[in-house]
Coordinates of C-alpha atoms (C1' of nucleotides) and ligand atoms in Angstrom, one line a residue:
Chain A
M1 CA -23.6 7.1 -18.9
T2 CA -22.2 10.2 -17.2
D3 CA -20.7 12.7 -19.5
R4 CA -17.5 13.3 -17.5
A5 CA -14.9 10.9 -18.6
R6 CA -12.9 11.5 -15.4
R7 CA -11.0 8.4 -14.3
I8 CA -9.8 8.8 -10.8
P9 CA -6.2 7.7 -10.3
E10 CA -5.6 4.8 -8.1
A11 CA -3.5 6.7 -5.7
T12 CA -6.3 9.2 -5.2
V13 CA -8.9 6.5 -4.6
A14 CA -6.7 5.2 -1.8
R15 CA -6.7 8.6 -0.2
L16 CA -10.4 9.4 -0.4
P17 CA -11.3 7.3 2.6
V18 CA -8.7 9.2 4.7
Y19 CA -10.3 12.5 3.6
L20 CA -13.7 11.1 4.4
R21 CA -12.7 10.2 7.9
S22 CA -11.3 13.7 8.4
L23 CA -14.5 15.2 7.2
A24 CA -16.5 13.0 9.6
E25 CA -14.3 14.3 12.4
L26 CA -14.9 17.9 11.4
H27 CA -18.6 17.2 11.1
D28 CA -18.6 15.8 14.7
D29 CA -16.9 19.0 15.8
K30 CA -19.7 21.1 14.1
I31 CA -17.3 22.6 11.7
A32 CA -19.1 23.5 8.5
T33 CA -16.3 24.5 6.2
V34 CA -12.7 23.4 5.7
S35 CA -9.8 24.6 3.6
S36 CA -7.5 22.3 1.6
E37 CA -4.8 23.3 4.0
R38 CA -6.6 22.2 7.1
L39 CA -7.8 19.0 5.4
A40 CA -4.3 18.3 4.3
E41 CA -3.0 18.6 7.8
M42 CA -5.6 16.2 9.1
A43 CA -5.0 13.7 6.4
G44 CA -1.2 13.9 6.6
V45 CA -0.6 15.0 3.0
N46 CA 0.1 18.3 1.3
A47 CA -2.5 20.8 0.4
A48 CA -2.0 20.8 -3.4
K49 CA -2.5 17.1 -3.4
V50 CA -5.8 17.5 -1.5
R51 CA -7.0 20.0 -4.1
K52 CA -6.0 17.9 -7.0
D53 CA -7.6 14.8 -5.5
L54 CA -10.8 16.6 -4.8
S55 CA -10.9 18.1 -8.2
Y56 CA -11.4 14.6 -9.7
L57 CA -14.7 14.4 -7.8
G58 CA -15.9 17.7 -9.4
S59 CA -15.6 21.3 -8.5
Y60 CA -17.1 21.3 -5.1
G61 CA -15.0 24.0 -3.4
T62 CA -15.6 27.7 -3.1
R63 CA -12.7 29.9 -3.8
G64 CA -11.7 32.1 -0.9
V65 CA -13.7 30.0 1.4
G66 CA -13.0 26.3 1.2
Y67 CA -15.1 23.1 1.0
D68 CA -18.5 22.6 2.6
V69 CA -17.9 19.7 5.0
E70 CA -21.3 18.1 4.7
Y71 CA -21.7 18.5 1.0
L72 CA -18.2 17.2 0.2
S73 CA -18.8 14.2 2.5
F74 CA -21.9 13.4 0.6
Q75 CA -20.2 13.7 -2.8
M76 CA -17.3 11.6 -1.6
S77 CA -19.5 8.9 -0.1
R78 CA -21.4 8.7 -3.4
E79 CA -18.3 8.4 -5.4
L80 CA -16.9 5.7 -3.1
G81 CA -20.2 3.8 -3.3
L82 CA -20.8 4.2 0.4
T83 CA -24.4 5.3 0.1
H84 CA -25.5 1.8 0.7
D85 CA -24.3 -1.2 2.7
W86 CA -22.0 -3.9 1.2
P87 CA -22.5 -7.2 2.9
V88 CA -19.3 -9.1 3.5
V89 CA -18.5 -12.8 3.8
I90 CA -15.5 -14.0 5.8
V91 CA -14.0 -17.2 4.7
G92 CA -12.2 -19.1 7.5
A93 CA -13.7 -19.1 11.0
G94 CA -10.3 -19.4 12.8
N95 CA -8.4 -17.1 15.0
L96 CA -8.5 -14.1 12.6
G97 CA -11.9 -14.8 11.1
Q98 CA -13.6 -14.8 14.5
A99 CA -11.7 -11.7 15.6
L100 CA -12.9 -9.9 12.5
A101 CA -16.5 -11.1 13.0
N102 CA -16.3 -9.8 16.6
Y103 CA -15.3 -6.4 15.5
G104 CA -18.1 -3.9 15.4
G105 CA -16.3 -1.4 13.2
F106 CA -17.3 -3.1 9.9
R107 CA -21.1 -2.9 10.3
Q108 CA -20.8 0.6 11.6
R109 CA -18.9 1.6 8.4
G110 CA -21.4 0.0 6.1
F111 CA -19.8 -3.4 5.7
P112 CA -22.0 -5.8 7.7
V113 CA -20.5 -9.3 8.1
A114 CA -23.4 -11.3 6.6
A115 CA -21.8 -14.7 7.1
L116 CA -18.8 -16.7 8.0
V117 CA -17.8 -19.7 5.9
D118 CA -15.5 -22.6 6.7
A119 CA -14.4 -25.9 5.2
S120 CA -14.3 -27.7 8.5
R121 CA -17.6 -29.3 9.5
E122 CA -16.7 -28.8 13.1
K123 CA -16.9 -25.0 12.8
V124 CA -20.2 -25.0 10.8
G125 CA -23.6 -24.5 12.4
G126 CA -23.0 -22.1 15.3
Y127 CA -23.0 -18.3 15.6
I128 CA -20.1 -16.0 16.2
H129 CA -21.1 -12.6 17.5
G130 CA -24.5 -13.2 15.9
V131 CA -23.0 -14.2 12.6
P132 CA -23.9 -17.7 11.3
V133 CA -21.1 -20.1 10.3
H134 CA -21.9 -21.9 7.0
H135 CA -20.1 -24.6 5.0
M136 CA -18.0 -23.6 2.0
D137 CA -20.4 -25.6 -0.2
D138 CA -23.2 -23.1 0.6
L139 CA -21.2 -20.1 -0.6
P140 CA -22.8 -19.6 -4.0
E141 CA -26.3 -19.8 -2.5
L142 CA -25.3 -17.5 0.4
A143 CA -23.7 -14.9 -1.9
A144 CA -26.9 -14.8 -4.1
D145 CA -29.4 -14.7 -1.2
L146 CA -27.6 -12.2 1.0
G147 CA -26.4 -10.0 -1.9
I148 CA -22.7 -10.4 -0.9
A149 CA -20.3 -8.3 -2.9
I150 CA -17.1 -8.6 -0.9
G151 CA -15.2 -11.7 0.3
I152 CA -12.5 -11.7 3.0
I153 CA -10.0 -14.5 3.0
A154 CA -8.9 -15.5 6.5
T155 CA -7.7 -19.1 5.8
P156 CA -4.2 -20.5 5.9
A157 CA -2.1 -19.5 2.9
S158 CA -2.3 -23.0 1.4
A159 CA -6.0 -22.7 0.9
A160 CA -6.1 -19.1 -0.2
Q161 CA -6.1 -19.6 -4.0
E162 CA -8.7 -22.3 -3.8
V163 CA -10.9 -20.0 -1.7
A164 CA -10.4 -17.1 -4.2
D165 CA -11.5 -19.4 -7.0
A166 CA -14.6 -20.4 -5.0
L167 CA -15.4 -16.7 -4.3
A168 CA -15.0 -15.9 -7.9
A169 CA -17.3 -18.8 -8.9
A170 CA -19.9 -17.5 -6.4
G171 CA -19.9 -14.2 -8.4
I172 CA -18.0 -12.2 -5.8
R173 CA -15.8 -9.6 -7.5
S174 CA -14.1 -7.9 -4.6
I175 CA -11.6 -9.8 -2.4
L176 CA -9.6 -8.8 0.6
N177 CA -6.8 -11.3 1.3
F178 CA -5.3 -11.8 4.7
A179 CA -3.4 -14.9 3.9
P180 CA 0.4 -14.3 3.3
T181 CA 0.5 -15.5 -0.2
V182 CA 0.0 -14.2 -3.8
I183 CA -3.3 -15.2 -5.3
A184 CA -4.7 -14.7 -8.8
V185 CA -8.2 -13.5 -9.5
P186 CA -10.1 -13.3 -12.8
E187 CA -10.0 -10.2 -14.9
G188 CA -12.6 -7.7 -13.6
T189 CA -12.2 -8.7 -10.0
S190 CA -10.6 -6.3 -7.5
L191 CA -8.1 -7.7 -5.1
R192 CA -6.5 -6.0 -2.1
K193 CA -4.3 -7.5 0.5
V194 CA -3.3 -7.1 4.1
D195 CA 0.0 -8.7 4.9
L196 CA 1.3 -8.2 8.4
A197 CA 4.5 -10.2 8.0
L198 CA 5.3 -8.1 5.0
E199 CA 4.7 -4.9 6.9
L200 CA 7.0 -6.0 9.7
Q201 CA 9.7 -7.1 7.3
V202 CA 9.6 -3.7 5.6
L203 CA 10.0 -2.1 9.1
S204 CA 12.8 -4.5 9.7
F205 CA 14.6 -3.3 6.6
Y206 CA 14.5 0.4 7.5
Q207 CA 15.4 -0.3 11.1
E208 CA 18.4 -2.4 10.0
H209 CA 19.5 0.2 7.6
R210 CA 19.2 3.0 10.2
D211 CA 21.2 0.9 12.7
T212 CA 23.9 0.0 10.2
E213 CA 24.3 3.2 8.2
G214 CA 24.3 5.6 11.0
V215 CA 21.7 8.2 12.2
Chain B
M1 CA 30.6 2.2 5.4
T2 CA 29.8 -0.1 2.5
D3 CA 31.2 1.2 -0.8
R4 CA 28.0 0.6 -2.9
A5 CA 25.8 3.6 -2.6
R6 CA 22.8 1.8 -3.9
R7 CA 19.6 3.0 -2.2
I8 CA 16.8 0.6 -2.7
P9 CA 13.6 2.1 -3.9
E10 CA 10.7 1.9 -1.6
A11 CA 8.5 0.0 -4.0
T12 CA 11.3 -2.6 -4.3
V13 CA 11.6 -2.9 -0.5
A14 CA 7.9 -3.7 -0.3
R15 CA 8.3 -6.5 -2.8
L16 CA 11.4 -8.2 -1.3
P17 CA 9.3 -10.0 1.3
V18 CA 7.1 -11.5 -1.4
Y19 CA 10.2 -12.7 -3.3
L20 CA 11.6 -14.1 -0.1
R21 CA 8.4 -16.1 0.5
S22 CA 8.5 -17.5 -3.0
L23 CA 12.1 -18.5 -2.5
A24 CA 11.2 -20.3 0.8
E25 CA 8.5 -22.2 -1.1
L26 CA 11.0 -23.2 -3.8
H27 CA 13.4 -24.3 -1.1
D28 CA 10.8 -26.5 0.5
D29 CA 10.2 -28.0 -2.9
K30 CA 14.0 -28.7 -3.1
I31 CA 14.4 -26.5 -6.1
A32 CA 17.9 -25.2 -6.2
T33 CA 17.7 -22.6 -9.0
V34 CA 15.1 -20.2 -10.3
S35 CA 14.8 -17.9 -13.2
S36 CA 13.4 -14.4 -13.0
E37 CA 10.5 -15.6 -15.1
R38 CA 9.5 -18.3 -12.7
L39 CA 10.0 -16.0 -9.7
A40 CA 7.9 -13.3 -11.3
E41 CA 5.1 -15.7 -11.8
M42 CA 5.2 -16.8 -8.2
A43 CA 5.3 -13.2 -6.9
G44 CA 2.6 -12.0 -9.3
V45 CA 4.8 -9.4 -11.0
N46 CA 6.7 -9.1 -14.3
A47 CA 10.1 -10.6 -14.9
A48 CA 11.9 -7.4 -15.8
K49 CA 10.8 -6.0 -12.5
V50 CA 12.1 -9.0 -10.6
R51 CA 15.5 -8.6 -12.3
K52 CA 15.7 -4.9 -11.6
D53 CA 14.6 -5.4 -8.0
L54 CA 17.1 -8.1 -7.4
S55 CA 19.9 -6.1 -9.1
Y56 CA 19.6 -3.6 -6.2
L57 CA 20.8 -6.3 -3.9
G58 CA 23.8 -7.0 -6.0
S59 CA 24.6 -9.2 -9.0
Y60 CA 23.6 -12.6 -7.6
G61 CA 22.3 -14.3 -10.7
T62 CA 24.0 -16.4 -13.3
R63 CA 23.3 -15.6 -16.9
G64 CA 21.8 -18.5 -18.8
V65 CA 20.9 -20.2 -15.5
G66 CA 19.1 -18.1 -13.0
Y67 CA 19.4 -17.4 -9.3
D68 CA 20.6 -19.9 -6.7
V69 CA 17.6 -20.2 -4.3
E70 CA 19.5 -20.6 -1.1
Y71 CA 22.1 -18.0 -1.8
L72 CA 19.6 -15.4 -2.9
S73 CA 17.4 -16.1 0.2
F74 CA 20.4 -15.5 2.4
Q75 CA 21.4 -12.2 0.7
M76 CA 17.8 -11.0 0.8
S77 CA 17.3 -11.9 4.4
R78 CA 20.5 -10.1 5.2
E79 CA 19.4 -7.0 3.4
L80 CA 16.0 -7.1 5.1
G81 CA 17.6 -7.5 8.5
L82 CA 16.0 -10.8 9.1
T83 CA 19.2 -12.6 10.3
H84 CA 18.1 -11.9 13.8
D85 CA 14.8 -11.5 15.7
W86 CA 13.1 -8.2 16.2
P87 CA 11.1 -8.3 19.5
V88 CA 7.7 -6.6 19.2
V89 CA 5.5 -4.8 21.7
I90 CA 1.7 -4.7 21.1
V91 CA 0.0 -1.7 22.7
G92 CA -3.7 -2.3 23.4
A93 CA -4.7 -5.7 24.8
G94 CA -8.2 -5.6 23.4
N95 CA -9.9 -7.7 20.7
L96 CA -7.3 -7.1 18.1
G97 CA -4.2 -7.0 20.4
Q98 CA -5.1 -10.3 21.9
A99 CA -5.8 -11.9 18.5
L100 CA -2.4 -10.8 17.3
A101 CA -0.7 -12.1 20.5
N102 CA -2.4 -15.4 19.9
Y103 CA -1.1 -15.7 16.4
G104 CA 2.0 -17.9 16.1
G105 CA 3.0 -16.5 12.7
F106 CA 5.0 -13.6 14.2
R107 CA 7.4 -15.5 16.3
Q108 CA 7.9 -18.0 13.5
R109 CA 8.9 -15.2 11.1
G110 CA 11.3 -13.6 13.6
F111 CA 9.0 -11.1 15.3
P112 CA 8.4 -12.5 18.8
V113 CA 5.8 -10.7 20.8
A114 CA 7.8 -9.8 23.8
A115 CA 5.1 -7.9 25.7
L116 CA 1.5 -6.5 25.6
V117 CA 0.9 -3.1 27.1
D118 CA -2.3 -1.5 28.1
A119 CA -3.5 1.7 29.8
S120 CA -6.3 -0.1 31.7
R121 CA -5.3 -1.5 35.1
E122 CA -7.8 -4.3 34.6
K123 CA -5.9 -5.8 31.7
V124 CA -2.5 -5.5 33.4
G125 CA -0.9 -8.4 35.2
G126 CA -2.0 -11.5 33.4
Y127 CA -0.7 -13.5 30.4
I128 CA -2.1 -13.9 27.0
H129 CA -0.8 -16.8 25.1
G130 CA 2.2 -16.7 27.3
V131 CA 2.8 -13.0 26.7
P132 CA 2.8 -10.8 29.9
V133 CA 0.5 -7.7 29.9
H134 CA 2.2 -4.7 31.4
H135 CA 1.1 -1.1 32.1
M136 CA 1.7 1.7 29.7
D137 CA 3.9 3.4 32.3
D138 CA 6.4 0.5 32.1
L139 CA 6.9 0.9 28.4
P140 CA 10.3 2.7 28.5
E141 CA 11.8 0.2 30.9
L142 CA 10.3 -2.8 28.9
A143 CA 11.6 -1.5 25.6
A144 CA 15.1 -1.1 27.0
D145 CA 15.2 -4.4 28.9
L146 CA 13.7 -6.6 26.1
G147 CA 15.4 -4.8 23.3
I148 CA 12.1 -3.9 21.6
A149 CA 12.5 -2.3 18.2
I150 CA 9.0 -2.4 16.8
G151 CA 5.7 -1.2 18.3
I152 CA 2.2 -2.2 17.2
I153 CA -0.7 0.1 17.9
A154 CA -3.9 -1.8 18.6
T155 CA -5.8 0.8 20.6
P156 CA -8.8 2.9 19.7
A157 CA -8.1 5.6 17.1
S158 CA -8.6 8.3 19.8
A159 CA -5.5 7.0 21.7
A160 CA -3.3 6.3 18.7
Q161 CA -1.4 9.5 18.6
E162 CA -0.7 9.5 22.3
V163 CA 0.5 5.9 22.1
A164 CA 2.7 6.8 19.1
D165 CA 4.3 9.6 21.2
A166 CA 4.8 7.1 24.1
L167 CA 6.5 4.6 21.8
A168 CA 8.7 7.3 20.4
A169 CA 9.6 8.4 23.9
A170 CA 10.6 4.9 24.7
G171 CA 13.0 4.9 21.8
I172 CA 11.0 2.7 19.5
R173 CA 11.6 3.8 15.9
S174 CA 9.4 1.4 13.9
I175 CA 5.6 1.6 14.3
L176 CA 2.8 -0.4 12.8
N177 CA -0.5 1.3 13.2
F178 CA -3.9 -0.6 13.1
A179 CA -6.0 2.3 14.4
P180 CA -8.0 3.9 11.6
T181 CA -6.4 7.4 12.0
V182 CA -3.5 9.4 10.7
I183 CA -0.7 9.7 13.2
A184 CA 2.5 11.7 13.2
V185 CA 5.8 10.3 14.2
P186 CA 9.2 11.9 14.7
E187 CA 11.7 12.3 11.8
G188 CA 13.7 9.1 11.6
T189 CA 10.9 6.8 12.7
S190 CA 9.3 4.4 10.2
L191 CA 5.5 4.2 10.2
R192 CA 3.4 1.6 8.3
K193 CA -0.3 1.2 8.7
V194 CA -2.9 -1.4 8.2
D195 CA -6.3 0.1 7.6
L196 CA -9.1 -2.4 7.0
A197 CA -11.9 0.1 6.6
L198 CA -9.8 1.9 4.0
E199 CA -9.3 -1.4 2.1
L200 CA -13.0 -2.1 2.1
Q201 CA -13.8 1.4 1.0
V202 CA -11.4 1.1 -1.9
L203 CA -13.0 -2.2 -2.9
S204 CA -16.4 -0.5 -2.6
F205 CA -15.3 2.2 -5.0
Y206 CA -14.3 -0.2 -7.8
Q207 CA -17.3 -2.4 -7.2
E208 CA -19.6 0.6 -7.5
H209 CA -17.9 1.8 -10.6
R210 CA -18.1 -1.6 -12.2
D211 CA -21.7 -1.8 -11.4
T212 CA -22.5 1.7 -12.6
E213 CA -20.4 2.0 -15.7
G214 CA -21.0 -1.4 -17.2
V215 CA -18.6 -4.4 -17.8
Chain C
dC1 C1' 37.4 -25.2 -27.8
dG2 C1' 34.0 -22.6 -30.4
dG3 C1' 29.2 -21.6 -31.4
dG4 C1' 24.6 -21.4 -30.0
dC5 C1' 21.3 -21.0 -26.5
dT6 C1' 19.5 -19.1 -22.3
dT7 C1' 18.9 -15.7 -19.0
dT8 C1' 20.7 -11.9 -16.6
dG9 C1' 21.6 -6.8 -15.9
dT10 C1' 20.6 -2.3 -17.4
dG11 C1' 20.0 1.8 -20.5
dA12 C1' 16.0 4.0 -22.7
dT13 C1' 11.4 5.1 -22.7
dC14 C1' 6.8 5.5 -21.2
dT15 C1' 3.5 6.1 -17.3
dT16 C1' 2.0 7.5 -13.0
dG17 C1' 2.3 10.4 -9.2
dT18 C1' 3.9 14.7 -6.6
dG19 C1' 4.7 19.5 -5.7
dC20 C1' 5.0 24.2 -7.0
dA21 C1' 3.3 28.3 -8.5
dC22 C1' 0.0 31.2 -10.2
dG23 C1' -4.3 32.7 -12.6
dA24 C1' -9.3 32.5 -11.8
dG25 C1' -13.1 33.2 -9.2
dG26 C1' -15.8 34.4 -5.3
dG27 C1' -16.8 36.6 -0.7
dC28 C1' -16.6 40.7 2.0
dG29 C1' -15.5 45.2 3.9
dG30 C1' -15.6 49.9 3.0
Chain D
dC1 C1' -20.7 48.6 -6.1
dC2 C1' -15.7 48.3 -6.3
dG3 C1' -11.5 46.5 -5.1
dC4 C1' -8.9 43.6 -2.0
dC5 C1' -7.9 39.3 -0.1
dC6 C1' -8.3 34.5 0.2
dT7 C1' -8.5 29.9 -1.4
dC8 C1' -9.5 26.9 -5.2
dG9 C1' -8.3 24.6 -9.6
dT10 C1' -4.8 23.4 -12.8
dG11 C1' -0.8 23.7 -16.1
dC12 C1' 3.9 22.4 -15.8
dA13 C1' 8.1 20.6 -14.4
dC14 C1' 10.1 17.0 -11.9
dA15 C1' 10.5 12.5 -9.5
dA16 C1' 9.5 7.7 -9.0
dG17 C1' 8.2 3.6 -10.9
dA18 C1' 7.1 0.2 -14.7
dT19 C1' 8.1 -1.9 -18.9
dC20 C1' 10.7 -2.8 -23.0
dA21 C1' 14.4 -4.3 -25.5
dC22 C1' 18.9 -5.9 -26.1
dA23 C1' 23.9 -6.5 -25.4
dA24 C1' 26.8 -9.0 -22.2
dA25 C1' 27.8 -13.1 -20.0
dG26 C1' 28.0 -17.7 -18.8
dC27 C1' 26.8 -22.8 -19.7
dC28 C1' 26.6 -26.8 -22.5
dC29 C1' 26.9 -29.6 -26.4
dG30 C1' 29.2 -31.3 -30.1
Ligands
NAD301 N1 -4.5 -14.5 13.5 C1 -3.8 -13.5 13.2 O1 -3.6 -12.6 14.0 C2 -3.2 -13.3 11.8 C3 -2.3 -12.3 11.6 C4 -1.8 -12.1 10.3 C5 -2.1 -13.0 9.3 N2 -2.9 -14.0 9.6 C6 -3.3 -14.9 8.5 O2 -4.6 -15.1 8.4 C7 -4.9 -16.4 8.0 C8 -5.8 -17.1 9.1 O3 -5.2 -17.1 10.3 P1 -5.8 -17.7 11.6 O4 -4.9 -17.5 12.7 O5 -7.2 -17.3 11.7 O6 -5.8 -19.3 11.2 P2 -6.7 -20.5 11.8 O7 -6.0 -21.7 11.5 O8 -7.1 -20.1 13.2 O9 -8.0 -20.4 10.9 C9 -8.1 -20.9 9.6 C10 -9.5 -21.3 9.3 O10 -9.6 -21.6 7.9 C11 -10.4 -22.8 7.8 N3 -10.0 -23.3 6.5 C12 -8.9 -24.1 6.1 N4 -8.9 -24.4 4.8 C13 -10.1 -23.9 4.3 C14 -10.6 -23.9 3.0 N5 -10.0 -24.5 2.0 N6 -11.8 -23.3 2.9 C15 -12.4 -22.7 3.9 N7 -11.9 -22.6 5.1 C16 -10.7 -23.2 5.3 C17 -10.0 -23.6 8.9 O11 -11.0 -24.6 9.2 C18 -9.9 -22.6 10.0 O12 -11.1 -22.4 10.7 C19 -3.6 -17.1 7.9 O13 -3.3 -17.1 6.5 C20 -2.7 -16.3 8.7 O14 -1.4 -16.3 8.1 C21 -3.5 -14.2 10.8
NAD302 N1 -10.8 -5.9 16.2 C1 -10.6 -5.9 14.9 O1 -10.9 -6.9 14.2 C2 -10.2 -4.7 14.2 C3 -10.2 -4.6 12.8 C4 -9.7 -3.5 12.2 C5 -9.3 -2.4 12.9 N2 -9.3 -2.4 14.3 C6 -8.8 -1.3 15.0 O2 -7.9 -1.7 16.0 C7 -8.0 -1.0 17.1 C8 -8.2 -1.9 18.3 O3 -9.4 -2.6 18.1 P1 -10.0 -3.5 19.2 O4 -11.2 -4.2 18.7 O5 -8.9 -4.4 19.8 O6 -10.5 -2.5 20.4 P2 -10.7 -2.8 21.9 O7 -11.5 -1.7 22.5 O8 -11.1 -4.2 22.1 O9 -9.2 -2.7 22.6 C9 -8.6 -1.5 22.8 C10 -7.6 -1.6 23.9 O10 -6.8 -0.5 24.0 C11 -6.6 -0.1 25.3 N3 -6.3 1.3 25.4 C12 -7.2 2.4 25.3 N4 -6.6 3.5 25.3 C13 -5.3 3.2 25.5 C14 -4.1 4.0 25.7 N5 -4.2 5.4 25.7 N6 -2.9 3.4 25.9 C15 -2.9 2.1 25.9 N7 -3.9 1.3 25.7 C16 -5.1 1.8 25.6 C17 -7.9 -0.5 26.0 O11 -7.8 -0.6 27.4 C18 -8.3 -1.8 25.3 O12 -7.7 -2.9 25.9 C19 -9.1 0.0 16.9 O13 -8.5 1.2 16.5 C20 -9.9 -0.6 15.8 O14 -10.5 0.4 15.0 C21 -9.7 -3.6 14.9

DNA sequence: CGGGCTTTGTGATCTTGTGCACGAGGGCGG
DNA sequence: CCGCCCTCGTGCACAAGATCACAAAGCCCG
């Protein structure tokens, strides 16, 4: 119902968290104001891009001065939906799922791990780093009761699509997939993926080409 | 010294591993030939894009028939530099570093973890999942002796830049960064990053906007 | 052996993203 | 209070990427 019809480009959305992190750093250093130039350097991009990106949020800078660190942080957090917590469920209590549950960084950044879920009865029942492990069957109820908005897939690739379907059925519309496979999600569901093997293979490509084609 | 001056676009490079995985699946299913249409479906992209991507590798399809699964796999592996192993060093033997070392998927895909490295004397000396833990100081020697080409940064963000510098100094020109911070690397070094907090914040953005703006 | 069918390979076009350059606007010193 | 200087905000041109559409090419069947 906001009057501004500004749709933020995808590429910009992916950079906002980087700017936000830079702003947090500046805030810790008690720096009140920052120029696009400085912010660009911290975020590893160019200054014009910073200004264009920030302009999508509104006109929050002061010409001749720069951006107020605290105010911009607030506006950015609001835009990113970080003014409240987003409880997360991790599906797959294996090697990776447990490591993620053990990691404190999520809660700290507003993404508390509310539950772990697994298909194996052996894994169900205990706690990992204070997070209860439930059975897959309880997912819909858990999602509703705990207000879970985001699901993380940490199962073998063979189970990933099935898990994605279960998450969707439980009303979860944001999915982060760690399994090295392509999965389909319903229209209106966001999907992001983390694919280590892919990253290494991309590095391999450039390494190989450096080695082969000189330099 | 190859006559074809075809530079493969970055976006294409990042999709090749996905195609390769699809081809491996087809091979396991004893399917000898695949159309761009089918491959596109498996990789979650559109068929024209598949054809254009593959055309950068060469003209390996047969009109009216499709692509030979095995032959295309080979050509793609060759292009990606996957015909031989790339030993990897993980810097930071903490929660994440250990989890990665424990993961068998790397070795299996041609990226054996040759060593773990840490700055803390307490962590140095033992083995994790059969991988020896060395001190940071030994990095240059290790890199040379073990032929390490890829470094993975799994330290706190505050140490990431310093570690990147050390990797560069040790002659490692491919870096995968897990620390949630922007790092600079020398010209001629490839850098990829995995940033979980960023992924979650991007999901948060779209979730928030779905919630706020209807649908 | 020729015609039809299928699927590739690629020019053309549209969309998205990047970077430059500069006018607009605001603070500040004199 | 005026004018200068600094930095934002943005129009524009360019580059990269996605998609479309179709001719070229090879297989297969009759
Ligand atoms: N461990 C790593 O460091 C790492 C790194 C990169 C990628 N990955 C990927 O992450 C995924 C998980 O890896 P992992 O090492 O934790 O594997 P894992 O085998 O240790 O754990 C998988 C867990 O998923 C559970 N599971 C299996 N099928 C399920 C289903 N249908 N529904 C719910 N739970 C199910 C299993 O019971 C098990 O607990 C894999 O796809 C792997 O390729 C892992
Ligand atoms: N654990 C996770 O699931 C997870 C998830 C997302 C991101 N991360 C990121 O990965 C990084 C590592 O996380 P973690 O949980 O393993 O942290 P950790 O504290 O468990 O481990 C960090 C390790 O790095 C070592 N180290 C510190 N400074 C070093 C230096 N200068 N040189 C070499 N080694 C050094 C420490 O001795 C320690 O062993 C962090 O940046 C974290 O934000 C972790």
